Coordinates of C-alpha atoms in Angstrom, one line a residue:
X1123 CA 7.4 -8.0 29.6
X1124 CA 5.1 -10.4 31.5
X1125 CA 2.8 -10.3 28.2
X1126 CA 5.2 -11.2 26.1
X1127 CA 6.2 -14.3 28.1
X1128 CA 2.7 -14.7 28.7
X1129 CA 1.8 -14.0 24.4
X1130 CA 4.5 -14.6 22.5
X1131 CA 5.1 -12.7 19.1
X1132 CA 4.7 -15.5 16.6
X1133 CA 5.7 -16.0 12.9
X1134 CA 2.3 -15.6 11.0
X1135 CA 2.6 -18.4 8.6
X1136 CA 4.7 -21.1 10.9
X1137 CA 3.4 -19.9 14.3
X1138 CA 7.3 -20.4 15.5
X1139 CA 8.2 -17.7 18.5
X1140 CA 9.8 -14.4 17.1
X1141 CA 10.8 -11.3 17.8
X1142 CA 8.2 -8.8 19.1
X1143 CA 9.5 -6.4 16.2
X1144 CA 9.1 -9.0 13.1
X1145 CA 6.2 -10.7 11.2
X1146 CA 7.9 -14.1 9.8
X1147 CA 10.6 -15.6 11.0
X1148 CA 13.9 -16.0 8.9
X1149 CA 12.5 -19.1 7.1
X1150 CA 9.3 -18.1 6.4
X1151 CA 10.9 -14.5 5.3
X1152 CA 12.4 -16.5 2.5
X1153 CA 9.2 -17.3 0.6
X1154 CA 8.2 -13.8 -0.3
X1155 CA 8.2 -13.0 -3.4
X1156 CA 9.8 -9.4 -3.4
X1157 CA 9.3 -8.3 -7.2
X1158 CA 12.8 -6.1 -7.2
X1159 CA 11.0 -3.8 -9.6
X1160 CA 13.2 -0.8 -10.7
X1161 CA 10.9 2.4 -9.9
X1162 CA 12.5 4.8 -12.4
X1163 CA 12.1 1.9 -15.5
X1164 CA 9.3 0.0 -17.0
X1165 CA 7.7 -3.3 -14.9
X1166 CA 4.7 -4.5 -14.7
X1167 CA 2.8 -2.5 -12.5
X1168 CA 4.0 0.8 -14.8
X1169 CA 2.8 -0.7 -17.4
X1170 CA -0.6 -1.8 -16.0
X1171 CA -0.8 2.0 -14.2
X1172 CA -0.2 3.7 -17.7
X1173 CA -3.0 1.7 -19.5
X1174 CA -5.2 4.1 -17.3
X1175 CA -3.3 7.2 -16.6
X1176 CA 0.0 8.9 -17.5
X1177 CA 2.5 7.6 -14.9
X1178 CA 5.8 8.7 -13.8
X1179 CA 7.3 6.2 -12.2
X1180 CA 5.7 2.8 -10.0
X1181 CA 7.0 -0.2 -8.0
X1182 CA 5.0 -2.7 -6.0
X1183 CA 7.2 -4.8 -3.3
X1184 CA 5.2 -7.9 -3.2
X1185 CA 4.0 -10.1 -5.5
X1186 CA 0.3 -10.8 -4.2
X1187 CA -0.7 -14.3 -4.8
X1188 CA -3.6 -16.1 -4.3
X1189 CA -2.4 -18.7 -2.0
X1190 CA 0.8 -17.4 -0.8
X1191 CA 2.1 -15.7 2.2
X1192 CA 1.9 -12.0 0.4
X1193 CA -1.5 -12.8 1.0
X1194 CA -1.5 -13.6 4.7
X1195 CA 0.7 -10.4 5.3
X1196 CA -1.7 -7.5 3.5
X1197 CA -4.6 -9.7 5.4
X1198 CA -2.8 -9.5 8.8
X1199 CA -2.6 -5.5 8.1
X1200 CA -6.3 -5.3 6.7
X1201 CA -8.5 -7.3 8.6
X1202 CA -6.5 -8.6 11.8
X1203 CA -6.1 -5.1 14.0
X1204 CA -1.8 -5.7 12.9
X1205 CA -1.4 -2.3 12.1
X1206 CA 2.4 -2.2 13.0
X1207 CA 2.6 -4.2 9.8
X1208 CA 2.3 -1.5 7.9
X1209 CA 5.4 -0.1 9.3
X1210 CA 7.6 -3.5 8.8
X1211 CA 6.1 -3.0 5.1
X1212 CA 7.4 0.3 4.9
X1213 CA 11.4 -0.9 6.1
X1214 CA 11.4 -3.3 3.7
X1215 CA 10.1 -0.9 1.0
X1216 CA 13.2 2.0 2.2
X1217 CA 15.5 -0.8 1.6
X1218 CA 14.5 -1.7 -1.9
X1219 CA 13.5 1.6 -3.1
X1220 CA 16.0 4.4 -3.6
X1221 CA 15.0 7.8 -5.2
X1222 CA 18.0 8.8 -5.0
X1223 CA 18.2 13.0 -6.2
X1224 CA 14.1 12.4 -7.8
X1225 CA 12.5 12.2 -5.0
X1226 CA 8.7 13.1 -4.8
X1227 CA 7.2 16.4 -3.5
X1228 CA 4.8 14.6 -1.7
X1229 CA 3.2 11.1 -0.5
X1230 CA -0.5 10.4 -0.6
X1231 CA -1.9 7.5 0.4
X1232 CA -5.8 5.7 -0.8
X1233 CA -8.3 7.0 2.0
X1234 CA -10.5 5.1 3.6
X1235 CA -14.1 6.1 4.3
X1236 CA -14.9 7.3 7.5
X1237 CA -17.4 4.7 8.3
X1238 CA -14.7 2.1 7.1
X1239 CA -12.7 3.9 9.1
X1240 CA -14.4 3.6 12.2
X1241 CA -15.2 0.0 11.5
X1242 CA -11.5 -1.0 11.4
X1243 CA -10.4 1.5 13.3
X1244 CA -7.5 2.8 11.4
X1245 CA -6.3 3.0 7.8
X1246 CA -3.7 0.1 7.0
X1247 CA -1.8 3.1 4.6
X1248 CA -1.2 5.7 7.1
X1249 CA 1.7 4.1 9.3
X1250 CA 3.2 2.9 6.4
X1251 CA 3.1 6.3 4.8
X1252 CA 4.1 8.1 7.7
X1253 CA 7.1 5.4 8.3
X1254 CA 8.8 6.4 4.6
X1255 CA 7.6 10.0 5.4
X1256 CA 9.8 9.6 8.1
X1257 CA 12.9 7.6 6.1
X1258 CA 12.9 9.6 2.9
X1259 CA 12.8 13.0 4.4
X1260 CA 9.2 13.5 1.9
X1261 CA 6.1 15.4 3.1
X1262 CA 2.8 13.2 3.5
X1263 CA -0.4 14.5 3.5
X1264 CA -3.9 12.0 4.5
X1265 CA -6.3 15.0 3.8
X1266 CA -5.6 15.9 0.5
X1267 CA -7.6 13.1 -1.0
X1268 CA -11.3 12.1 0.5
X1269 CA -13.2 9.2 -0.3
X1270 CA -16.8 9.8 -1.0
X1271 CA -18.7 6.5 -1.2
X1272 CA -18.4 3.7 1.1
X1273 CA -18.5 0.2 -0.2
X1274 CA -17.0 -3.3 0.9
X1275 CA -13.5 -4.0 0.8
X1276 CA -12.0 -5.1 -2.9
X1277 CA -10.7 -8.3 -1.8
X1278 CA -14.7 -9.2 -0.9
X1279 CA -16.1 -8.0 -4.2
X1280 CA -16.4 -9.7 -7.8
X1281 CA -14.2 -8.5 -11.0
X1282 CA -17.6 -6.7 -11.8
X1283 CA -18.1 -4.5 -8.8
X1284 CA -14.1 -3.8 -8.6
X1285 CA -14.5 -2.1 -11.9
X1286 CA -17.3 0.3 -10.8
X1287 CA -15.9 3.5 -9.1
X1288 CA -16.8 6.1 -10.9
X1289 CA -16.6 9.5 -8.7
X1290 CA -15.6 7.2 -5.9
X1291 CA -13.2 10.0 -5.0
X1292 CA -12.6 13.9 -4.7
X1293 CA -10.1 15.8 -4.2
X1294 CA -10.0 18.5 -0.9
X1295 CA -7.4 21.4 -1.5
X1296 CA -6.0 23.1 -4.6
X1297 CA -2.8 21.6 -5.3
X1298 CA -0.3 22.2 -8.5
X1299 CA 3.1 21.6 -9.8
X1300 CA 3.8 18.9 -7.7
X1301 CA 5.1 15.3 -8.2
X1302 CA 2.7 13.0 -5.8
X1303 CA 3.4 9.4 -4.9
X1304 CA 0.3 7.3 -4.4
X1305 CA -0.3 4.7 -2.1
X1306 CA -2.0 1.9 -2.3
X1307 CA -1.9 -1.5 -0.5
X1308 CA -2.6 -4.0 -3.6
X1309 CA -2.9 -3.2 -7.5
X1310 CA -6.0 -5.2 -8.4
X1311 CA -7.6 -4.0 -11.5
X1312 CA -5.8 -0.2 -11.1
X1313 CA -9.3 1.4 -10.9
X1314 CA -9.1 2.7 -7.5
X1315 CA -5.6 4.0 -8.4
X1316 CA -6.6 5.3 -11.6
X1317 CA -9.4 7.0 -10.2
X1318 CA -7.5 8.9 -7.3
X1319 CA -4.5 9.7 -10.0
X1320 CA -7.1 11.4 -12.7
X1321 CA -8.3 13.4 -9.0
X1322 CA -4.6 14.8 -8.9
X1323 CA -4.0 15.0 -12.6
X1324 CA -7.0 17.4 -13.1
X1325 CA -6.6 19.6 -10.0
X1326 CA -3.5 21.1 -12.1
X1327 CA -0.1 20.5 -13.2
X1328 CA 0.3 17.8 -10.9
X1329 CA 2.8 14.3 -11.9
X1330 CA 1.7 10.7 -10.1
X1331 CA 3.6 7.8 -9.6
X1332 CA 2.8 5.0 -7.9
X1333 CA 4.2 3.1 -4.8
X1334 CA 1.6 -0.4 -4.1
X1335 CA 2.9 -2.6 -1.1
X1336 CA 1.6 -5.9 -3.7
X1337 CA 0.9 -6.5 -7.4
X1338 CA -2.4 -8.8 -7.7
X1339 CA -0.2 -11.5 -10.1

């Protein structure tokens, strides 16, 4: 209580006092881009995804832009210790997305490497994973998928780098017949996605879609 007199919660783009639960404030909330993709018809990102691998379904919620505040919010969850944002991600995602009766089997979010891990100190996909977990009644799973090769974060590396991930990742457990959503924070290039998808795809008769918090526009 004292801190929050003491610290205000402020809107990250206007710096105006909010609530302790939001990001932006109601002004600011206005100038995201929302992309109000249907997940069960072709968009963009689908169509990006399925230059790569066979996709199911996708939707991204953001527009990420260069200069905007998209941006400022997957940087405030990355690289600024705001891991709650994942979670206010994730309740703007439940009330865009419906599956209505074709729901997944199970959610499966990009893994981190452990020594990125321990350097940030958590992965910005687990909360917001855990969050629609939670909402859509879906199983999650943060093991099934490991990450075998550390390297610097996409947003810091050149188109040249970004498109160099072969065997990057591995997957842990025999899994089969299943319908897995993949996470992801932004859709760049779709290599890091494609790579983890072609993981599930060839440990059986698996089916991936794809959920991204922002399309790189």
């Amino acid at each position: 209580m004292i801190l929050d007199v003491l610290f205000p919660n402020r809107c990250i783009h206007c710096n105006r006092i909010i609530d302790p639960e939001f990001l932006v404030c109601d002004l600011c909330f206005s100038q995201i881009h929302f992309t109000h993709y249907n997940y069960f018809e072709n968009n963009p990102v689908k169509e990006k995804c399925s230059l790569f691998f066979p996709v199911e379904n996708a939707y991204s919620l953001i527009q990420f832009e260069e200069k905007g505040l998209s941006r400022q919010i997957i940087h405030e969850l990355k690289y600024k210790s705001r891991e709650k944002t994942g979670k206010i991600l994730a309740d703007w995602t439940t009330e865009r997305l419906k599956f209505d009766d074709h729901k997944p089997d199970l959610l499966v979010s990009v893994p981190l490497h452990p020594r990125k891990l321990k350097e940030r100190g958590y992965n910005q996909l687990h909360l917001f994973t855990e969050t629609l977990s939670s909402f859509y009644n879906i199983a999650f799973d943060h093991q099934l998928i490991k990450r075998n090769h550390y390297s610097k974060a996409q947003a810091l590396k050149d188109k040249k780098h970004r498109l160099e991930s072969a065997n990057i990742f591995s997957i842990t457990q025999s899994i089969t017949g299943k319908h897995i959503l993949l996470i992801d924070d932004v859709f760049t290039t779709g290599n890091t996605v494609s790579s983890v998808a072609w993981e599930i795809l060839s440990a059986g008769d698996n089916k991936v879609s794809v959920l991204v918090m922002a399309e790189d526009a």
